[in-house]
Coordinates of C-alpha atoms in Angstrom, one line a residue:
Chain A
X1 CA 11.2 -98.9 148.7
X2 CA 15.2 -100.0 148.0
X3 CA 16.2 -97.7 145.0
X4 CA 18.6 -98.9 142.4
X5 CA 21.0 -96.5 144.3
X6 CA 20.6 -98.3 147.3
X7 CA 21.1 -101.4 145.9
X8 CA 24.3 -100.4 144.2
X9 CA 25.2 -99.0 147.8
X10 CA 24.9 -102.5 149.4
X11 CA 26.4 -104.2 146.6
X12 CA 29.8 -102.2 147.1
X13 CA 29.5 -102.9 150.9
X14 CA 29.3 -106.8 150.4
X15 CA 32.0 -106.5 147.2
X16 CA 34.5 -104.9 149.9
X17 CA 33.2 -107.6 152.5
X18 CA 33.5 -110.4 150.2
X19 CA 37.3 -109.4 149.8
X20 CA 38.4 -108.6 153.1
X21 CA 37.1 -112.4 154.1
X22 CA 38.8 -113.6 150.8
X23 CA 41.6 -111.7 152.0
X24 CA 41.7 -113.4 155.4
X25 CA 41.0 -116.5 154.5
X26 CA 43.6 -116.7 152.2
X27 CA 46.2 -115.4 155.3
X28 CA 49.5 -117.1 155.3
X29 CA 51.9 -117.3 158.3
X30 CA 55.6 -117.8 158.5
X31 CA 57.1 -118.6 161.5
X32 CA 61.3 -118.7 161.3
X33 CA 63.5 -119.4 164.3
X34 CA 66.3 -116.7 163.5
X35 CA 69.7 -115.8 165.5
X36 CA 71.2 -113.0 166.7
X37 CA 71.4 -110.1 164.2
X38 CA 69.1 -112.1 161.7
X39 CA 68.5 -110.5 157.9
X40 CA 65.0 -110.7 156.7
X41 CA 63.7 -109.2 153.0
X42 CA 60.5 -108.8 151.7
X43 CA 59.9 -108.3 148.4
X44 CA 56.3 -107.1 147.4
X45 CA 55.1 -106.0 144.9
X46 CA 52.2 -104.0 145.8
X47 CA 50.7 -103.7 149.0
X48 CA 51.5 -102.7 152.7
X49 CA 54.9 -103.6 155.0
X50 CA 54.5 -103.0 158.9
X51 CA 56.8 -104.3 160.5
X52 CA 57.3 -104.1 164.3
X53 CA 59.7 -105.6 167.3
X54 CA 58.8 -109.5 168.8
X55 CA 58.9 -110.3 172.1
X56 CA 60.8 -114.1 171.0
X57 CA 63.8 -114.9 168.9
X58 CA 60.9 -116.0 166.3
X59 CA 60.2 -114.0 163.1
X60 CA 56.5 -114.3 162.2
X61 CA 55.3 -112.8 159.2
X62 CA 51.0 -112.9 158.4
X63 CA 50.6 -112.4 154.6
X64 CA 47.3 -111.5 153.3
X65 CA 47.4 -111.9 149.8
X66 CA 44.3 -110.3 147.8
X67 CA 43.7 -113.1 145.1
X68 CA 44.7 -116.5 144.0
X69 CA 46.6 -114.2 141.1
X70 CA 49.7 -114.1 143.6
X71 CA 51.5 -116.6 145.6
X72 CA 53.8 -115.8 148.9
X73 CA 56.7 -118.0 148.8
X74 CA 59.3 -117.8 152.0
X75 CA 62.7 -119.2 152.5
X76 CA 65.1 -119.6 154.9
X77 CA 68.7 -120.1 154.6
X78 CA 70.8 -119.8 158.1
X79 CA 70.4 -116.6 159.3
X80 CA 68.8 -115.2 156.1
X81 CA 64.9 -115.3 155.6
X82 CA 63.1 -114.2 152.4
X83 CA 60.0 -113.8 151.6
X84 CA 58.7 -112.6 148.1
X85 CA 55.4 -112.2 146.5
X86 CA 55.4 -113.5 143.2
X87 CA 52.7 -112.2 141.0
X88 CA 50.7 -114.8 138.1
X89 CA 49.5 -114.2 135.2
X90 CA 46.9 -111.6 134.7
X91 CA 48.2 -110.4 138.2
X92 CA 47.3 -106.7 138.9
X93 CA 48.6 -103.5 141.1
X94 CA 44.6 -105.0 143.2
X95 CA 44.6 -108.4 142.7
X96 CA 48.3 -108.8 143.3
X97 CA 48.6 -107.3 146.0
X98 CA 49.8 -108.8 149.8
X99 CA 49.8 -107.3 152.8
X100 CA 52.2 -108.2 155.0
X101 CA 52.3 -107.9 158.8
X102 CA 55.7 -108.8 160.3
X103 CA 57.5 -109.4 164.0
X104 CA 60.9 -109.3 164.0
X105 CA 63.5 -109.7 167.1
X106 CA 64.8 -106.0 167.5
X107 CA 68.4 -106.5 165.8
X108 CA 67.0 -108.2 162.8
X109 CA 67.9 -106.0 159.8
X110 CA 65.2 -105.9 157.1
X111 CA 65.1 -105.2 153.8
X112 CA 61.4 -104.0 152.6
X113 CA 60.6 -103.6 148.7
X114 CA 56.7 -102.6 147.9
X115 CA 55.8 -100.2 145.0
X116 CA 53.4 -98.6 146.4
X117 CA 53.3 -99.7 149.8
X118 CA 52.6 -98.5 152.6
X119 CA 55.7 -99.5 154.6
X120 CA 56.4 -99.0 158.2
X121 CA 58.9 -100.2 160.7
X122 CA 59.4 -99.2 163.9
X123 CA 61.6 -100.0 167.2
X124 CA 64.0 -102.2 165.8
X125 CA 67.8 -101.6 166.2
X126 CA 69.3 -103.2 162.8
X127 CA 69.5 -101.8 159.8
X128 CA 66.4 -101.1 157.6
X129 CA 66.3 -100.4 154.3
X130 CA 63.4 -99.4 152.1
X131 CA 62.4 -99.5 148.8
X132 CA 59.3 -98.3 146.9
X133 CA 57.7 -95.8 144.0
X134 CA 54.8 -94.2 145.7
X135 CA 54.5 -96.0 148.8
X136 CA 54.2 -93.8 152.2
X137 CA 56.7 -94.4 154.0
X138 CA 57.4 -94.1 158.2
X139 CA 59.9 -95.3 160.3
X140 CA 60.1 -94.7 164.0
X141 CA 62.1 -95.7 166.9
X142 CA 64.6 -97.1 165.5
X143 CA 68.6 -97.0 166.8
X144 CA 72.0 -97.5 165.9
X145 CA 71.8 -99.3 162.4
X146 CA 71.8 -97.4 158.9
X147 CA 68.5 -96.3 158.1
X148 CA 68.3 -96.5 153.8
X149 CA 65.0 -95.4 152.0
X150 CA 65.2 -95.0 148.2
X151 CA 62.3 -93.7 146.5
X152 CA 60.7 -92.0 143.8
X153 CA 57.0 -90.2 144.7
X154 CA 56.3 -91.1 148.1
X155 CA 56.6 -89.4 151.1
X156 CA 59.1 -90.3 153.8
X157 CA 59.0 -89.8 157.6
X158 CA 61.6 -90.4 160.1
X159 CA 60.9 -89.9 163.6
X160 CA 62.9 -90.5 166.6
X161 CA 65.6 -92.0 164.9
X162 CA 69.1 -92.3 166.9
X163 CA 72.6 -92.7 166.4
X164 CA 71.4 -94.2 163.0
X165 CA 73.4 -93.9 159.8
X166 CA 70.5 -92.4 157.7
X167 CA 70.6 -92.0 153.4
X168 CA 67.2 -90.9 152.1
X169 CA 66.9 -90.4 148.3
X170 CA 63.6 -89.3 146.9
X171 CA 62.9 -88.5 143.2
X172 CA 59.4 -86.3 144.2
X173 CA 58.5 -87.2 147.3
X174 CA 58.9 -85.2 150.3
X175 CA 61.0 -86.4 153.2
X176 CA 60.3 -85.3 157.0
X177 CA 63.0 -85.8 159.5
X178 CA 61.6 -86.0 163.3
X179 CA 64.2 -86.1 165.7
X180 CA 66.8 -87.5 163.5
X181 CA 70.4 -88.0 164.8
X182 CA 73.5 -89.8 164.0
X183 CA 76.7 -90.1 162.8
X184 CA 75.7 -89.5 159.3
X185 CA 72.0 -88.0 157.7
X186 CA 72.2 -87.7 154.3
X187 CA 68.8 -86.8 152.3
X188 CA 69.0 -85.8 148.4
X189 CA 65.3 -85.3 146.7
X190 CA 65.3 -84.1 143.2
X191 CA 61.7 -81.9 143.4
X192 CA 60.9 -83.1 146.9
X193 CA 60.5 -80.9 150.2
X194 CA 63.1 -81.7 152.6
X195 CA 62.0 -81.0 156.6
X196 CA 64.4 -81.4 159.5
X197 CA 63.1 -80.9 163.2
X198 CA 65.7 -81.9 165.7
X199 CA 68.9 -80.7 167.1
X200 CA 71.7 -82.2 165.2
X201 CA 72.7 -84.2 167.6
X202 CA 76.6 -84.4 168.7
X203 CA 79.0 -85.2 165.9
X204 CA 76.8 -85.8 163.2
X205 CA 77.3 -84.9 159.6
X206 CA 74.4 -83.9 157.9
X207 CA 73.9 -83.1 155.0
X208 CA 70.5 -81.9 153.2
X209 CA 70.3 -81.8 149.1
X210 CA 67.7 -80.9 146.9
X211 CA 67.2 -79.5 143.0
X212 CA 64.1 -78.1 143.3
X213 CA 62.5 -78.7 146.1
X214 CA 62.8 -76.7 149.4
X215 CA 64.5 -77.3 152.1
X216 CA 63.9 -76.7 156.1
X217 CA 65.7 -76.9 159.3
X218 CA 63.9 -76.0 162.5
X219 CA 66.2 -75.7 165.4
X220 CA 66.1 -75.5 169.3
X221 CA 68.0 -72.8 170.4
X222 CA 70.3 -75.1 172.4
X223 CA 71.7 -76.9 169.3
X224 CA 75.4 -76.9 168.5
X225 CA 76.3 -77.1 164.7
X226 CA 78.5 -75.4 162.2
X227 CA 75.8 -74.8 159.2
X228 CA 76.7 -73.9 155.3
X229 CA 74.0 -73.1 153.0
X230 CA 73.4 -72.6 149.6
X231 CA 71.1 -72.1 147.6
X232 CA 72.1 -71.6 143.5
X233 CA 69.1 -70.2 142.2
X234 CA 67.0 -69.7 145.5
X235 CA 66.6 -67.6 148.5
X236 CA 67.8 -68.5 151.6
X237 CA 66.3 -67.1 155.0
X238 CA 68.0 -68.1 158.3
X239 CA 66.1 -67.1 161.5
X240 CA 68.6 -68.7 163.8
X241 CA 71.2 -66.4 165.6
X242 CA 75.0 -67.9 164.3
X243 CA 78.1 -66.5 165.0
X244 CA 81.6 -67.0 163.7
X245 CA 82.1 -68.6 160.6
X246 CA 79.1 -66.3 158.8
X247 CA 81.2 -63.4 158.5
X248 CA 84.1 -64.9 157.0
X249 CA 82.0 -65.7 154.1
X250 CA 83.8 -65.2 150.5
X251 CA 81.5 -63.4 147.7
X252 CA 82.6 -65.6 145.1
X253 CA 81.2 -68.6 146.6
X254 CA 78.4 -67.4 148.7
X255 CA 76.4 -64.9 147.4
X256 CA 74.8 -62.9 149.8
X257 CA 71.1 -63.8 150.3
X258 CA 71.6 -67.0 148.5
X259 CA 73.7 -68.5 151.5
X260 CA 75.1 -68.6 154.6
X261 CA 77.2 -70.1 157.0
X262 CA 78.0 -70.0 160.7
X263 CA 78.1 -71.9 163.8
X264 CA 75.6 -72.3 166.6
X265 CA 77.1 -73.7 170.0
X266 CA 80.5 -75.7 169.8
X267 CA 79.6 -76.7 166.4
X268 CA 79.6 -80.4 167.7
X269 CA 77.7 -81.5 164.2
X270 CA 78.6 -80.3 160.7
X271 CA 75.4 -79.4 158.5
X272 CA 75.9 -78.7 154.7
X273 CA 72.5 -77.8 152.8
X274 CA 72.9 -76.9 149.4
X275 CA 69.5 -76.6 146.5
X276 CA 69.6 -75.2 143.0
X277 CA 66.7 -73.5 142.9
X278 CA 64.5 -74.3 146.3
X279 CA 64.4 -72.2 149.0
X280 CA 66.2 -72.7 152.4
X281 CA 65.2 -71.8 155.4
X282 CA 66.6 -72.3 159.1
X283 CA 64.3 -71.6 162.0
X284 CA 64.6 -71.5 166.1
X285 CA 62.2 -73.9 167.2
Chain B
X1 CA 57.1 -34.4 112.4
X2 CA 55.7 -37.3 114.3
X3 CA 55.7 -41.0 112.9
X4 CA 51.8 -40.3 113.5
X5 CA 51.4 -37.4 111.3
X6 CA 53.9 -38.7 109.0
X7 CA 52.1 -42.0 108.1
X8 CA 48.7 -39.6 107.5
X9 CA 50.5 -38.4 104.5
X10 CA 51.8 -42.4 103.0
X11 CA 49.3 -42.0 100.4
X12 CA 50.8 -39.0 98.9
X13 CA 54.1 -39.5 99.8
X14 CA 53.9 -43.1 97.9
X15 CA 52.9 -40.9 94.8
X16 CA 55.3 -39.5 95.3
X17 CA 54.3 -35.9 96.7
X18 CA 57.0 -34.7 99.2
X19 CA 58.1 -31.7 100.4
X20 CA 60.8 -30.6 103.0
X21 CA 59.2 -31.8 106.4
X22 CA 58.3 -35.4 105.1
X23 CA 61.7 -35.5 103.8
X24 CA 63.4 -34.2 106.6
X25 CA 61.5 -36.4 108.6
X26 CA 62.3 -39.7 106.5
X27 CA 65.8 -38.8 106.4
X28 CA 65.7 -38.7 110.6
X29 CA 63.3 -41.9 111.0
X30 CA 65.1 -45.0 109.8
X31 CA 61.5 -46.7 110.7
X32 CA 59.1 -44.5 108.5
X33 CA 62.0 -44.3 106.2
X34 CA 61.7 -48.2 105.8
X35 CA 58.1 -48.1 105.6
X36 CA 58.0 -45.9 102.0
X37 CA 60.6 -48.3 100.8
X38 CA 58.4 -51.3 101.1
X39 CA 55.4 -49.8 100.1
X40 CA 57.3 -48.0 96.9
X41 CA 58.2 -51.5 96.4
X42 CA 54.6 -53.1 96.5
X43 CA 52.7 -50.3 95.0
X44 CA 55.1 -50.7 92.0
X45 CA 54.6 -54.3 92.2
X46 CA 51.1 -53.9 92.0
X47 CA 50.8 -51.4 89.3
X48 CA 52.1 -53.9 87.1
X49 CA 49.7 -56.4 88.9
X50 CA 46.7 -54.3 87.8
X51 CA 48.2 -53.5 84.3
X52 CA 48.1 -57.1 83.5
X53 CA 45.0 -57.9 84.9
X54 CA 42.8 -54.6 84.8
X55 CA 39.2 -55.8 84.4
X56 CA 37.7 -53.9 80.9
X57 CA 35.4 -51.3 81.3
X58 CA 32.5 -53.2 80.5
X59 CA 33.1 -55.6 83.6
X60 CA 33.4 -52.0 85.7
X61 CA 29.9 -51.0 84.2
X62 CA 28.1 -54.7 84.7
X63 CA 29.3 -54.2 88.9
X64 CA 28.4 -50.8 88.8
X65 CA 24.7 -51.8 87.4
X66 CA 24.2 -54.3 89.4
X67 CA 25.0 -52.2 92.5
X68 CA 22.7 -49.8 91.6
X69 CA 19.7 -52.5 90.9
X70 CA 20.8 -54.0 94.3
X71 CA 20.4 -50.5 96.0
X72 CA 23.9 -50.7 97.6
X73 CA 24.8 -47.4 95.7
X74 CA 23.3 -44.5 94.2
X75 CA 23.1 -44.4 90.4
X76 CA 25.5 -41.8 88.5
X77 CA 24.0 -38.2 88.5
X78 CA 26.3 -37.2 86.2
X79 CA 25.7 -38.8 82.2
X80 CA 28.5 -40.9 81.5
X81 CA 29.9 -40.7 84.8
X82 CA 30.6 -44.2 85.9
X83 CA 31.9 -45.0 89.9
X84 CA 35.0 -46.5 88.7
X85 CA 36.0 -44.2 86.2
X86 CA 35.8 -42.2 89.7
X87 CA 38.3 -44.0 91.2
X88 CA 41.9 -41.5 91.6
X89 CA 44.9 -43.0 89.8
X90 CA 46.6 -43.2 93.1
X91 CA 43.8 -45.7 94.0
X92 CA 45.9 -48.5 92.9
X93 CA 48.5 -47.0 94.7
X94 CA 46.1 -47.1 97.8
X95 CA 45.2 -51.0 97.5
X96 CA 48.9 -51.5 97.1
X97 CA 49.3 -49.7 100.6
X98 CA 46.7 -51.8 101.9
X99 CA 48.1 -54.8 100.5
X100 CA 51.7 -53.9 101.8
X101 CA 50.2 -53.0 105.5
X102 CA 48.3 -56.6 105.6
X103 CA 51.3 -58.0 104.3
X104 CA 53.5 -56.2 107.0
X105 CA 50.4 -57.1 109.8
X106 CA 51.2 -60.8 108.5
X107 CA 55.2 -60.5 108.5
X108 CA 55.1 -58.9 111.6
X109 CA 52.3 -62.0 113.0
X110 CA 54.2 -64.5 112.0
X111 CA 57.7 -62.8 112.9
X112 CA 56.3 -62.6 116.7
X113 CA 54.9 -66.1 116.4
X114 CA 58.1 -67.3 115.1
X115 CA 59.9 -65.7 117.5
X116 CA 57.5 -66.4 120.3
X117 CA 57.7 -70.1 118.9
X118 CA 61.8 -70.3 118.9
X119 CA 62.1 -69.0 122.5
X120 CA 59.1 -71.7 123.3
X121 CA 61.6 -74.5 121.5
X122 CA 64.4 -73.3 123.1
X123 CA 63.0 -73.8 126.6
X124 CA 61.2 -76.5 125.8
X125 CA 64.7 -78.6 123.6
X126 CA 66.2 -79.3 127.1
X127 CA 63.3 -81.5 128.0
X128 CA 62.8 -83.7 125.0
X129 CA 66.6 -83.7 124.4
X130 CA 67.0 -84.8 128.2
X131 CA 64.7 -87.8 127.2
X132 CA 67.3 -90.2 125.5
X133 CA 66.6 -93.3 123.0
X134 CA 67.8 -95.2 126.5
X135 CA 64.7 -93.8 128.2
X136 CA 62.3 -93.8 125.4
X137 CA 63.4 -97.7 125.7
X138 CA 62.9 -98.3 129.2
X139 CA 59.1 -96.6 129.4
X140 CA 58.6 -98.8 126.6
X141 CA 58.6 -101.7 128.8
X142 CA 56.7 -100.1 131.5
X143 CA 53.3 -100.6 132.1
X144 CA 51.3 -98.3 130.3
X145 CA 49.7 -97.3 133.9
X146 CA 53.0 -96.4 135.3
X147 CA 54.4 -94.8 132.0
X148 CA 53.4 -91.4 132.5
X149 CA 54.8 -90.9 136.1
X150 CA 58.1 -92.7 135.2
X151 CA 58.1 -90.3 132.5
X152 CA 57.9 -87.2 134.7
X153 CA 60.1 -88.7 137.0
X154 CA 63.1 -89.1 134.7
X155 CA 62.1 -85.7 133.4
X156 CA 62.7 -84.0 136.9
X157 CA 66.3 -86.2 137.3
X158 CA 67.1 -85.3 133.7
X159 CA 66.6 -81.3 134.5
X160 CA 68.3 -82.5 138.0
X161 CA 71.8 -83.5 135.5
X162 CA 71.3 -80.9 133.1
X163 CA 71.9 -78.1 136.3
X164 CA 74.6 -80.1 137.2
X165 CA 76.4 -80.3 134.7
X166 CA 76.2 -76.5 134.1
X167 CA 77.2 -76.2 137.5
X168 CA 80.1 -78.2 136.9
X169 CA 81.0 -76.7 133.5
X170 CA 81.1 -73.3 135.5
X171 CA 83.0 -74.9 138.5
X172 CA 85.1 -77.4 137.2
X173 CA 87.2 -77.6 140.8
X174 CA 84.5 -77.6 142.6
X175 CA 84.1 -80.8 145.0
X176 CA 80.5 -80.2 145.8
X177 CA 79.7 -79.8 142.3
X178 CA 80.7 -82.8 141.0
X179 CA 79.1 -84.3 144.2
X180 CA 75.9 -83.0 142.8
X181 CA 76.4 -84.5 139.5
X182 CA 77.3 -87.9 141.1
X183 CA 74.0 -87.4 143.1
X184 CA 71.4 -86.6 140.4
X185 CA 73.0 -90.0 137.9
X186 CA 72.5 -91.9 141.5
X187 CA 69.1 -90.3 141.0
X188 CA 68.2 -91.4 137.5
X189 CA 69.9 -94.9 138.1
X190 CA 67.5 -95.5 140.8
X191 CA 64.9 -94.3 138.4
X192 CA 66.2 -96.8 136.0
X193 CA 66.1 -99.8 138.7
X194 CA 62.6 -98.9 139.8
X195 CA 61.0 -98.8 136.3
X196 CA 63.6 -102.1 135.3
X197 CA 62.0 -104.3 138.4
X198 CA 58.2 -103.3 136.8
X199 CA 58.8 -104.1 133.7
X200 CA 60.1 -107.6 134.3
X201 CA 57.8 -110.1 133.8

């Protein structure tokens, strides 16, 4: 006998059916001839952003939108392509939302907006820059342009990201740093953890900042950095053997167990890590 | 003398029934000493209280009959005695105390609670002072939905500046302090951008 629970079961199942083949049957595709060191931006107002490295000089972007109560529009000027989803009335954070899958030559820079996204990008050697509230955020495998995420609650994760010029700012959501080198790494979250696992790379500055949230390096033992750490209102633990500059601390500025400073290797990177009242740690891998 | 033993003897010491040791001990115990005062002051109060308002003897005789008939109390062995002729003439004395130790049980209640409630203003003044007209306005416009997490989020940026600006107060020529000031604004202004581009239409 097919209870009422049952039926309600099977109902959700074709509900979710019906709009995954309303969804794909309402798939847009762009397809943009772009040059050399193109500049793509996608504005979206809720829903995902993957985007990932074409084997042509052709940017193709699939947009999936979730109901006739938004509409995809895409331009192209030059070298500049837009896309935008632009919500109607009665629009909502479900019905308006589009899902965008994108292909991009490698040195196309990209500008990606989505509330609450998700957003990912990976192997692609322009600059990426990312925008969102809550959306999760990754990017991976990307080299040598400037890597910009600002955000207010999601998480961010950077992995395997080189000779980039990296700014992260999060309101509340944590940021994790995988491998992260480059000239310049900047992160500043207000309440958000911030993790680093990597070696500094060579002549980096880095510089981790948080209010509240807490803040940790890990370290192979092989790394070469000059480190400062501070911590106004925290503790600070550092379980990495420095030399030099740590005992030439002064009192008034670094209180002892609040901070420290020294220099691991030939200090080929500078790292300055400063929190109010999170904790820092540094740690050997 | 202990402040113990001391406040065994209140009753007759309000009566005014000293001797050396109560006196020696009020004149070493600024507390106890305090204590009398009030409850010299009540009790006087309330003798003037019951003066004006002592019930006559017939409205004493009607409770103290009806007592009886309820069985609550035993009736007078004594002719003519009556339970509230009974009563000491400190006994006004004695309400008076327990008046002035309810009284003091309230002062003290609502001292603590006043207290308790101005240190839980005074940590709590940052936060709704931090929360200006300018972002009352902007979650105005923001979707109801998203309201309460802009809210917290220009909370934590608004604590962000506040330790900032202390920091800078206490360091004024300190680069990296001003740094973090410059920081936590970028903060809020991104804050401001996020909840601007939802509330446009």
């Amino acid at each position: 006998m097919v209870t009422k629970e049952r039926i309600g079961q099977i109902a959700v199942v074709l509900a979710a059916c019906v709009t995954v083949w309303a969804a794909d049957q309402a798939k847009r595709e762009f397809k943009y001839s772009a040059g050399p060191k193109a500049r793509l931006s996608i504005l979206n107002a809720y829903g995902q952003i993957s985007v990932k490295p074409s084997t042509t000089n052709q940017v193709i972007v699939i947009a999936a939108p979730y109901s006739d109560k938004v509409q995809v529009d895409g331009t192209q000027n030059d070298n500049r392509i837009a896309l935008q989803s632009r919500l109607l009335d009665g629009a909502t954070q479900v019905t308006g939302r589009v899902d965008y899958e994108v292909e991009v030559p490698s040195d196309t820079s990209v500008t990606l907006h989505s509330f609450d996204g998700p957003i990912h990008a990976e192997q692609l050697e322009g600059d990426v820059t990312v925008e969102c509230d809550t959306a999760v955020v990754e990017l991976r495998d990307l080299a040598g342009g400037h890597v910009h995420v600002n955000t207010l609650d999601g998480p961010v994760t950077l992995t395997n990201i080189n000779n980039g010029h990296v700014e992260i700012t999060s309101v509340g959501g944590d940021v994790t740093l995988n491998s992260v080198t480059g000239p310049f790494v900047e992160v500043t979250s207000a309440k958000g953890r911030i993790n680093y696992s990597g070696d500094f790379g060579y002549t980096g500055n880095y510089k981790l900042t948080s209010h509240t949230g807490d803040i940790e390096a890990v370290v192979p033992a092989y790394a070469s950095f000059d480190v400062s750490a501070k911590s106004v209102r925290g503790d600070v633990q550092n379980d990495f053997p420095l030399t030099g500059r740590q005992q030439t601390a002064t009192p008034t500025t670094f209180e002892r167990g609040r901070s420290f400073v020294g220099t691991a290797g030939k200090a080929a990177s500078s790292v300055i890590i400063r929190t109010f009242s999170g904790k820092i740690r540094l740690k050997r891998r | 003398m202990t402040c113990i033993e001391f406040q065994d003897i209140l009753g007759d010491m309000i009566d005014g029934e000293t001797d050396a040791q109560h006196a020696a001990h009020l004149s070493s115990c600024s507390s106890c000493s305090e204590l009398v005062s009030d409850l010299r002051a009540i009790a006087s109060g309330a003798k003037l209280l019951c003066a004006d308002s002592e019930p006559s003897p017939r409205v004493w005789a009607n409770i103290q009959r009806t007592l009886e008939a309820e069985g609550i109390i035993r009736p007078a062995t004594q002719p003519g005695a009556t339970l509230f002729r009974q009563r000491r003439p400190w006994s006004s004395v004695w309400l008076a105390t327990g008046a002035a130790v309810v009284l003091l049980a309230l002062a003290a209640f609502f001292y603590t609670n006043h207290t308790t409630r101005n240190q839980q203003v005074a940590q709590t003044q940052p936060q709704s002072l931090g929360a200006s007209a300018d972002d009352m306005e902007l979650l105005s416009h923001v979707s109801p939905a998203a309201r309460a997490s802009y809210a917290d989020d220009l909370e934590t940026v608004n604590a962000f500046i506040r330790d900032a600006e202390d920091n800078v107060a206490q360091n004024p020529n300190d680069d990296e302090a001003r740094h973090f000031l410059v920081q936590a604004y970028q903060e809020r202004a991104m804050v401001y951008a996020s909840a601007m581009d939802r509330s446009m239409p």
